[in-house]
Amino acid sequence: MKHYAARTDRQILFDPALVRGKRVASISVSTDELVGLQQILRGSGLEARLLDGGLILIFRPPSWHNRADTKTAPTAPIPQNIIVTALKRPSLVLETPGTVNVVTQEDIAFQNLTELRDLVKVSPSLSVIDSRNGEQRIAIRGIYGTGEATVGVYFGETPVSGPSGTTLDPSGTTPDIELVDMDRVELLSGPQGTLYGASSMGGTLRLLFKQPDMSGWSETVTSGASIAQHGDPGGKISAVLNATIIKDELAVRAVIYRSASSGFIDKPALDLTNVGSVKRRGERLILSWQPSESFALTATGFSHRLSLDDSLSWQMGAKRYQNYDSVRTPYSSRLRLGSLSVSEDIGKVRLFATVSYYKWNLLRQNDFTRVLAAQRESQAGCARLYGLDPGELCSAEAFQQYGDFVDSRLPGMLYQPMGVHSVNGEIRLQSAGDGASQWSLGAFFENRADRADSYTVRADAKSGTPVLPLDITGLRFIRTRLEQRALFGEYRFDLTDRWKFTAGLRGFFYRREAYGDVAVPNIITGTGDIAEGHFSTRASGTSLKFELSYEPHKNILLYLRASEGFRPGGVNITPGLSMDEQIYNSDKLWSYEAGTKLQMGQGSNIEASVYHVDWEDMIYFTGSPNSAFFYNANVGSVNINGLEARFNLLLAPLWSVQARLSYTDARLADSGALALGAQPGDRLPDITPFSYSFGSVWKTSLSPEISAVFQVNAKGISGTHSKFNHSFKFYEKLSSHVVFDASVSFDYRDWTIGMGIENVLNSIGATRVSSSVSSNVQLYGGEPRSYFMRITRSF
């Protein structure tokens, strides 16, 4: 408050007891004092009033039950200059070099953002790509591949990686929790290697929970319902309790949620309708203890369960939302995480330490019928069945009997329980205060272990479920371990009042080990050819960052950045590979970015950046000769050119518009020996060149006690394709589309009621097209026109 008073040359009166223990979530650079204070006080329960003589009074208004005669003006929808911690220290987003897209709790509520894929509505540079039934892979700026993640996903200070599975592809599974009681989501574009490490070569996604409020008790309950056109209804309920145990010192925040989405996929082969409902259940508990201004301890624990009753994809070219798989493909997962963080100011140095543990178990069930059936004409499979010598062919009678054996294993499916657990932690020292130089030094460690049990089993042709007890065609086990160690630091120096220079360095070491064991060889696909034993790979190196920023005016920021990204290589446990193919190397890149941020007063702002990426030894999947398996390989170099632009404009006191644009031109610069027909100049698969969004928000008062928010949003992408070029067998194209949403919400006393329509025009808003030997041409990601209603009660 004192800082803002000095800045605006106003006298601000307030009782220190009112603001004790409260922390600012956002600050506006608006020159309108009352508008700026509204943004500072948002969510605090306090209000600002202009008094005679130009004084501003901060006060706590009387309860709603005693405010019948008080007119309440809605909060102006001014885009906020939000405090972020992208640099692992607080900074205003419009004064932070680099592209940082922030999604607030208000954005989440107004636009009905409930899950990971919804974030693309407000972050066009983010791509959420369905990798398997119920699982997604994410990419930023076209930096997309298999193997370790290209985007680091953090819950607070904890990095979370998916299970490696049978294809050593942890990036294919991204944690997808319900977006309930979030403080904000920060999306950092471009390599974040010095501060966030190996899996942030494309960027970092940070999901930041609301922290306990030590000033008092509060409770919130939200319930809602939804239904997709021609689908079954869905619903959700969540409750949040903030409890102050010791005022201004100790508090806890508890969250519980349950949700089920509307199912709309039909499976005629199994006489099923409206499958594909996703259920999410979770609990979260955060304890915060701050006995003094210089010391704070936070303990966080949560559990999240996700289950999917069947397929989320449907066949291209057939009747809309029809899936013709011959088996059911449910999916389930459970993620449990605990972390403990401590921070303390020691003189002019701030110490921060955190340690975390998470365990993530899941069960995949995928259709394997077509893969098995495709081996019916395989002489190699017949030779394995009868134990023939290499090169020896089966007789006509033996080959017929082999075909009958394959038929007897159909329909077939993969039944794959798997999991990952990790212990990781970080300690760092940072300069405190706001001097001419700022520095950070830290160390990071992670010990991660994966397991995958891959059963090929026979399914019941009528129900589409596995025959019980499991009728096993093949069974193999895969175990992997990854150790990571790193030392890192960043130093920022003010060259002048306007020029600032930052340099960062991260030194890292990793070691990966893998072990494969075949308990029951799958004669049809040849899993017995897997070489048993332990395999390992290791590497060490550095990641660099250089940044120069210039402020020609207090409302203008210009910056140049060169940053390096890195991703560990690994080991393939796949049948029939040569020794050279069993190991794939790490890949790395350099990103060069120039950008500007312009604050235009009254909260309006414009941000824009252009970038170029040189990516070496890209890790990407390729198929085994019999198309039954996938494995990772270094397929060549990639050049990426692109731009991002964001506009937040206030057109009237209660009317704002926002626009986002992302252009990504990601192409192979050369083709490696394992690229299987990819040519220099080919665009990367599944990466759309253009992605954009537009939104308009209008707020108004309907009565002294009722305010309303009207909102219209649009999200569009240009077309993409599933393979590098037309020469690939399963090359498919996806058309461009635009999806429109509309919503309205009403505030009355302690109640908020929201309702809306998603995909107003009922477009086929699919985000990925895929086909392979295991499936027909499948579309992912598009939902039909849907309706929702949400009611929130605060206590």
Short mmCIF file of N, CA, C and O in Angstrom, two decimals, residues 11-99:
data_model
loop_
_atom_site.label_atom_id
_atom_site.label_comp_id
_atom_site.label_asym_id
_atom_site.label_seq_id
_atom_site.Cartn_x
_atom_site.Cartn_y
_atom_site.Cartn_z
N GLN A 11 -2.85 9.94 -0.73
CA GLN A 11 -2.79 9.47 0.64
C GLN A 11 -3.82 8.36 0.82
O GLN A 11 -5.00 8.56 0.59
N ILE A 12 -3.35 7.19 1.22
CA ILE A 12 -4.21 6.02 1.38
C ILE A 12 -4.29 5.68 2.86
O ILE A 12 -3.26 5.46 3.51
N LEU A 13 -5.51 5.67 3.39
CA LEU A 13 -5.73 5.41 4.81
C LEU A 13 -6.22 3.98 4.99
O LEU A 13 -7.13 3.53 4.26
N PHE A 14 -5.63 3.25 5.95
CA PHE A 14 -6.09 1.89 6.23
C PHE A 14 -5.59 1.47 7.60
O PHE A 14 -4.58 1.99 8.11
N ASP A 15 -6.32 0.53 8.19
CA ASP A 15 -5.93 -0.06 9.46
C ASP A 15 -4.94 -1.18 9.16
O ASP A 15 -5.26 -2.12 8.42
N PRO A 16 -3.71 -1.13 9.68
CA PRO A 16 -2.73 -2.20 9.38
C PRO A 16 -3.25 -3.60 9.69
O PRO A 16 -2.85 -4.57 9.05
N ALA A 17 -4.18 -3.72 10.65
CA ALA A 17 -4.72 -5.04 10.99
C ALA A 17 -5.52 -5.62 9.83
O ALA A 17 -5.66 -6.85 9.71
N LEU A 18 -6.07 -4.74 8.97
CA LEU A 18 -6.88 -5.24 7.86
C LEU A 18 -6.04 -5.98 6.82
O LEU A 18 -6.51 -6.92 6.19
N VAL A 19 -4.80 -5.55 6.63
CA VAL A 19 -3.99 -6.12 5.55
C VAL A 19 -2.94 -7.09 6.06
O VAL A 19 -2.23 -7.71 5.27
N ARG A 20 -2.84 -7.24 7.38
CA ARG A 20 -1.83 -8.15 7.92
C ARG A 20 -2.10 -9.58 7.47
O ARG A 20 -3.22 -10.07 7.54
N GLY A 21 -1.07 -10.25 6.96
CA GLY A 21 -1.21 -11.63 6.52
C GLY A 21 -1.74 -11.79 5.12
O GLY A 21 -1.80 -12.89 4.60
N LYS A 22 -2.12 -10.69 4.45
CA LYS A 22 -2.65 -10.77 3.09
C LYS A 22 -1.52 -10.51 2.10
O LYS A 22 -0.65 -9.67 2.34
N ARG A 23 -1.57 -11.24 0.97
CA ARG A 23 -0.53 -11.12 -0.03
C ARG A 23 -1.14 -10.71 -1.35
O ARG A 23 -2.19 -11.20 -1.75
N VAL A 24 -0.45 -9.83 -2.04
CA VAL A 24 -0.96 -9.30 -3.29
C VAL A 24 -0.82 -10.36 -4.37
O VAL A 24 0.26 -10.90 -4.57
N ALA A 25 -1.91 -10.64 -5.06
CA ALA A 25 -1.87 -11.61 -6.16
C ALA A 25 -1.63 -10.93 -7.48
O ALA A 25 -1.14 -11.52 -8.41
N SER A 26 -1.98 -9.64 -7.62
CA SER A 26 -1.82 -8.95 -8.90
C SER A 26 -1.76 -7.45 -8.68
O SER A 26 -2.28 -6.92 -7.70
N ILE A 27 -1.09 -6.75 -9.59
CA ILE A 27 -0.95 -5.30 -9.52
C ILE A 27 -1.18 -4.75 -10.91
O ILE A 27 -0.67 -5.28 -11.89
N SER A 28 -1.94 -3.66 -11.03
CA SER A 28 -2.15 -2.99 -12.30
C SER A 28 -1.28 -1.75 -12.39
O SER A 28 -1.04 -1.08 -11.38
N VAL A 29 -0.81 -1.42 -13.56
CA VAL A 29 -0.03 -0.21 -13.75
C VAL A 29 -0.94 0.95 -14.16
O VAL A 29 -0.48 1.99 -14.56
N SER A 30 -2.26 0.73 -14.05
CA SER A 30 -3.20 1.78 -14.41
C SER A 30 -2.94 3.06 -13.62
O SER A 30 -2.61 3.03 -12.43
N THR A 31 -3.08 4.22 -14.27
CA THR A 31 -2.94 5.51 -13.57
C THR A 31 -4.20 5.90 -12.84
O THR A 31 -4.21 6.89 -12.10
N ASP A 32 -5.29 5.18 -13.03
CA ASP A 32 -6.53 5.41 -12.29
C ASP A 32 -6.38 4.74 -10.92
O ASP A 32 -6.33 3.52 -10.81
N GLU A 33 -6.33 5.58 -9.85
CA GLU A 33 -6.02 5.04 -8.54
C GLU A 33 -7.03 4.00 -8.07
O GLU A 33 -6.68 2.94 -7.55
N LEU A 34 -8.31 4.29 -8.25
CA LEU A 34 -9.33 3.36 -7.76
C LEU A 34 -9.33 2.06 -8.55
O LEU A 34 -9.51 0.98 -8.00
N VAL A 35 -9.10 2.16 -9.85
CA VAL A 35 -9.04 0.94 -10.67
C VAL A 35 -7.85 0.09 -10.23
O VAL A 35 -7.95 -1.12 -10.06
N GLY A 36 -6.69 0.74 -10.02
CA GLY A 36 -5.53 -0.01 -9.58
C GLY A 36 -5.75 -0.67 -8.23
O GLY A 36 -5.37 -1.82 -8.02
N LEU A 37 -6.37 0.07 -7.30
CA LEU A 37 -6.60 -0.51 -5.98
C LEU A 37 -7.61 -1.64 -6.04
O LEU A 37 -7.54 -2.60 -5.27
N GLN A 38 -8.60 -1.55 -6.93
CA GLN A 38 -9.54 -2.67 -7.10
C GLN A 38 -8.78 -3.94 -7.44
O GLN A 38 -9.09 -5.02 -6.95
N GLN A 39 -7.78 -3.79 -8.30
CA GLN A 39 -7.03 -4.99 -8.70
C GLN A 39 -6.13 -5.49 -7.57
O GLN A 39 -5.98 -6.69 -7.37
N ILE A 40 -5.55 -4.58 -6.81
CA ILE A 40 -4.72 -4.99 -5.68
C ILE A 40 -5.57 -5.72 -4.64
O ILE A 40 -5.15 -6.72 -4.06
N LEU A 41 -6.78 -5.22 -4.41
CA LEU A 41 -7.62 -5.74 -3.33
C LEU A 41 -8.50 -6.91 -3.75
O LEU A 41 -9.18 -7.50 -2.91
N ARG A 42 -8.49 -7.25 -5.04
CA ARG A 42 -9.37 -8.30 -5.53
C ARG A 42 -9.16 -9.59 -4.76
O ARG A 42 -8.05 -10.07 -4.62
N GLY A 43 -10.25 -10.14 -4.24
CA GLY A 43 -10.20 -11.39 -3.50
C GLY A 43 -9.82 -11.25 -2.05
O GLY A 43 -9.78 -12.24 -1.31
N SER A 44 -9.55 -10.01 -1.58
CA SER A 44 -9.12 -9.81 -0.19
C SER A 44 -10.28 -9.56 0.76
O SER A 44 -10.11 -9.59 1.98
N GLY A 45 -11.47 -9.26 0.21
CA GLY A 45 -12.59 -8.90 1.06
C GLY A 45 -12.59 -7.44 1.45
O GLY A 45 -13.46 -7.00 2.21
N LEU A 46 -11.63 -6.65 0.91
CA LEU A 46 -11.54 -5.22 1.22
C LEU A 46 -11.97 -4.40 0.02
O LEU A 46 -11.96 -4.88 -1.13
N GLU A 47 -12.33 -3.15 0.28
CA GLU A 47 -12.72 -2.24 -0.79
C GLU A 47 -12.04 -0.89 -0.59
O GLU A 47 -11.53 -0.59 0.49
N ALA A 48 -12.03 -0.09 -1.66
CA ALA A 48 -11.45 1.26 -1.62
C ALA A 48 -12.54 2.28 -1.89
O ALA A 48 -13.42 2.07 -2.74
N ARG A 49 -12.48 3.41 -1.17
CA ARG A 49 -13.48 4.48 -1.36
C ARG A 49 -12.75 5.81 -1.42
O ARG A 49 -11.84 6.09 -0.61
N LEU A 50 -13.14 6.68 -2.37
CA LEU A 50 -12.57 8.02 -2.52
C LEU A 50 -13.30 8.99 -1.60
O LEU A 50 -14.52 9.14 -1.67
N LEU A 51 -12.56 9.65 -0.71
CA LEU A 51 -13.12 10.59 0.25
C LEU A 51 -12.88 12.02 -0.20
O LEU A 51 -12.11 12.29 -1.15
N ASP A 52 -13.54 12.96 0.49
CA ASP A 52 -13.32 14.37 0.20
C ASP A 52 -11.85 14.71 0.42
O ASP A 52 -11.19 14.20 1.34
N GLY A 53 -11.35 15.59 -0.42
CA GLY A 53 -9.95 15.99 -0.29
C GLY A 53 -8.99 15.06 -1.02
O GLY A 53 -7.78 15.22 -0.91
N GLY A 54 -9.53 14.09 -1.76
CA GLY A 54 -8.69 13.20 -2.54
C GLY A 54 -8.11 12.04 -1.76
O GLY A 54 -7.28 11.29 -2.30
N LEU A 55 -8.52 11.86 -0.50
CA LEU A 55 -8.03 10.73 0.27
C LEU A 55 -8.71 9.44 -0.19
O LEU A 55 -9.86 9.45 -0.63
N ILE A 56 -7.98 8.31 -0.06
CA ILE A 56 -8.54 7.00 -0.39
C ILE A 56 -8.56 6.17 0.88
O ILE A 56 -7.55 6.06 1.59
N LEU A 57 -9.73 5.61 1.19
CA LEU A 57 -9.90 4.80 2.39
C LEU A 57 -10.02 3.34 2.01
O LEU A 57 -10.82 2.97 1.14
N ILE A 58 -9.22 2.48 2.66
CA ILE A 58 -9.34 1.03 2.52
C ILE A 58 -10.13 0.52 3.71
O ILE A 58 -9.79 0.81 4.86
N PHE A 59 -11.19 -0.25 3.46
CA PHE A 59 -12.05 -0.69 4.54
C PHE A 59 -12.64 -2.06 4.21
O PHE A 59 -12.64 -2.50 3.05
N ARG A 60 -13.12 -2.75 5.25
CA ARG A 60 -13.83 -4.00 5.07
C ARG A 60 -15.33 -3.68 5.05
O ARG A 60 -15.85 -3.15 6.05
N PRO A 61 -16.03 -3.95 3.96
CA PRO A 61 -17.46 -3.62 3.88
C PRO A 61 -18.27 -4.50 4.82
O PRO A 61 -17.83 -5.58 5.20
N PRO A 62 -19.47 -4.06 5.20
CA PRO A 62 -20.34 -4.91 6.00
C PRO A 62 -20.74 -6.15 5.23
O PRO A 62 -20.59 -6.20 4.01
N SER A 63 -21.21 -7.18 5.95
CA SER A 63 -21.59 -8.43 5.30
C SER A 63 -22.72 -8.19 4.32
O SER A 63 -23.47 -7.22 4.42
N TRP A 64 -22.84 -9.10 3.35
CA TRP A 64 -23.88 -8.97 2.34
C TRP A 64 -25.27 -8.88 2.96
O TRP A 64 -26.16 -8.23 2.44
N HIS A 65 -25.46 -9.53 4.08
CA HIS A 65 -26.78 -9.56 4.67
C HIS A 65 -27.20 -8.19 5.18
O HIS A 65 -28.37 -7.95 5.44
N ASN A 66 -26.25 -7.26 5.34
CA ASN A 66 -26.56 -5.92 5.83
C ASN A 66 -26.34 -4.86 4.76
O ASN A 66 -26.21 -3.69 5.06
N ARG A 67 -26.31 -5.28 3.48
CA ARG A 67 -25.96 -4.34 2.42
C ARG A 67 -27.11 -4.12 1.45
O ARG A 67 -26.91 -3.80 0.29
N ALA A 68 -28.29 -4.24 1.89
CA ALA A 68 -29.43 -4.13 0.98
C ALA A 68 -29.51 -2.77 0.33
O ALA A 68 -30.02 -2.63 -0.78
N ASP A 69 -29.00 -1.74 0.98
CA ASP A 69 -29.11 -0.39 0.44
C ASP A 69 -27.84 0.06 -0.27
O ASP A 69 -27.72 1.22 -0.67
N THR A 70 -26.88 -0.84 -0.38
CA THR A 70 -25.58 -0.46 -0.96
C THR A 70 -25.53 -0.88 -2.42
O THR A 70 -25.73 -2.05 -2.75
N LYS A 71 -25.23 0.03 -3.31
CA LYS A 71 -25.07 -0.30 -4.71
C LYS A 71 -23.66 -0.83 -4.94
O LYS A 71 -22.68 -0.24 -4.49
N THR A 72 -23.59 -1.95 -5.65
CA THR A 72 -22.30 -2.60 -5.88
C THR A 72 -21.97 -2.56 -7.37
O THR A 72 -22.69 -3.15 -8.18
N ALA A 73 -20.92 -1.86 -7.72
CA ALA A 73 -20.50 -1.81 -9.11
C ALA A 73 -19.62 -3.01 -9.43
O ALA A 73 -18.79 -3.40 -8.62
N PRO A 74 -19.79 -3.63 -10.59
CA PRO A 74 -18.93 -4.75 -10.93
C PRO A 74 -17.49 -4.31 -11.14
O PRO A 74 -17.21 -3.17 -11.47
N THR A 75 -16.59 -5.23 -10.89
CA THR A 75 -15.17 -4.94 -11.07
C THR A 75 -14.86 -4.76 -12.55
O THR A 75 -15.28 -5.54 -13.39
N ALA A 76 -14.11 -3.73 -12.85
CA ALA A 76 -13.76 -3.48 -14.24
C ALA A 76 -12.91 -4.61 -14.79
O ALA A 76 -12.00 -5.08 -14.14
N PRO A 77 -13.19 -5.07 -16.03
CA PRO A 77 -12.46 -6.22 -16.58
C PRO A 77 -11.13 -5.81 -17.19
O PRO A 77 -10.87 -6.03 -18.35
N ILE A 78 -10.28 -5.19 -16.38
CA ILE A 78 -9.01 -4.71 -16.90
C ILE A 78 -7.98 -5.84 -16.84
O ILE A 78 -7.79 -6.46 -15.80
N PRO A 79 -7.30 -6.15 -17.96
CA PRO A 79 -6.24 -7.15 -17.90
C PRO A 79 -5.21 -6.77 -16.85
O PRO A 79 -4.74 -5.63 -16.80
N GLN A 80 -4.82 -7.73 -16.02
CA GLN A 80 -3.99 -7.42 -14.87
C GLN A 80 -2.52 -7.69 -15.14
O GLN A 80 -2.17 -8.63 -15.84
N ASN A 81 -1.69 -6.83 -14.57
CA ASN A 81 -0.25 -7.05 -14.59
C ASN A 81 0.09 -7.93 -13.40
O ASN A 81 0.41 -7.47 -12.33
N ILE A 82 -0.01 -9.23 -13.60
CA ILE A 82 -0.01 -10.20 -12.50
C ILE A 82 1.40 -10.50 -12.04
O ILE A 82 2.34 -10.55 -12.83
N ILE A 83 1.53 -10.70 -10.75
CA ILE A 83 2.81 -11.15 -10.20
C ILE A 83 2.99 -12.64 -10.53
O ILE A 83 2.11 -13.45 -10.28
N VAL A 84 4.13 -12.98 -11.14
CA VAL A 84 4.45 -14.36 -11.48
C VAL A 84 5.77 -14.73 -10.82
O VAL A 84 6.52 -13.87 -10.34
N THR A 85 6.05 -16.02 -10.80
CA THR A 85 7.31 -16.51 -10.25
C THR A 85 8.05 -17.35 -11.29
O THR A 85 8.71 -18.32 -10.98
N ALA A 86 7.90 -16.95 -12.57
CA ALA A 86 8.55 -17.68 -13.65
C ALA A 86 10.06 -17.71 -13.49
O ALA A 86 10.72 -18.68 -13.88
N LEU A 87 10.65 -16.64 -12.93
CA LEU A 87 12.09 -16.57 -12.72
C LEU A 87 12.49 -17.12 -11.35
O LEU A 87 13.61 -16.90 -10.89
N LYS A 88 11.54 -17.83 -10.69
CA LYS A 88 11.72 -18.38 -9.34
C LYS A 88 11.97 -17.27 -8.32
O LYS A 88 12.61 -17.47 -7.29
N ARG A 89 11.44 -16.09 -8.63
CA ARG A 89 11.34 -14.97 -7.72
C ARG A 89 10.18 -14.11 -8.23
O ARG A 89 9.87 -14.12 -9.42
N PRO A 90 9.47 -13.39 -7.34
CA PRO A 90 8.31 -12.62 -7.79
C PRO A 90 8.70 -11.51 -8.76
O PRO A 90 9.71 -10.82 -8.59
N SER A 91 7.90 -11.34 -9.82
CA SER A 91 8.08 -10.25 -10.77
C SER A 91 6.76 -10.01 -11.48
O SER A 91 5.93 -10.91 -11.60
N LEU A 92 6.54 -8.78 -11.94
CA LEU A 92 5.34 -8.46 -12.70
C LEU A 92 5.47 -9.03 -14.10
O LEU A 92 6.51 -8.89 -14.75
N VAL A 93 4.42 -9.67 -14.60
CA VAL A 93 4.51 -10.37 -15.87
C VAL A 93 4.89 -9.44 -17.01
O VAL A 93 5.62 -9.82 -17.92
N LEU A 94 4.40 -8.19 -16.98
CA LEU A 94 4.70 -7.25 -18.06
C LEU A 94 6.08 -6.61 -17.91
O LEU A 94 6.51 -5.86 -18.78
N GLU A 95 6.76 -6.91 -16.81
CA GLU A 95 8.12 -6.44 -16.62
C GLU A 95 9.11 -7.60 -16.61
O GLU A 95 10.27 -7.43 -16.24
N THR A 96 8.64 -8.79 -17.01
CA THR A 96 9.47 -10.00 -17.05
C THR A 96 9.84 -10.32 -18.48
O THR A 96 8.95 -10.61 -19.30
N PRO A 97 11.11 -10.25 -18.87
CA PRO A 97 11.49 -10.62 -20.23
C PRO A 97 11.09 -12.07 -20.54
O PRO A 97 11.14 -12.94 -19.67
N GLY A 98 10.69 -12.31 -21.77
CA GLY A 98 10.24 -13.63 -22.17
C GLY A 98 8.74 -13.70 -22.26
O GLY A 98 8.02 -12.83 -21.75
N THR A 99 8.27 -14.73 -22.92
CA THR A 99 6.84 -14.91 -23.13
C THR A 99 6.27 -15.76 -22.00
O THR A 99 6.56 -16.95 -21.89
#
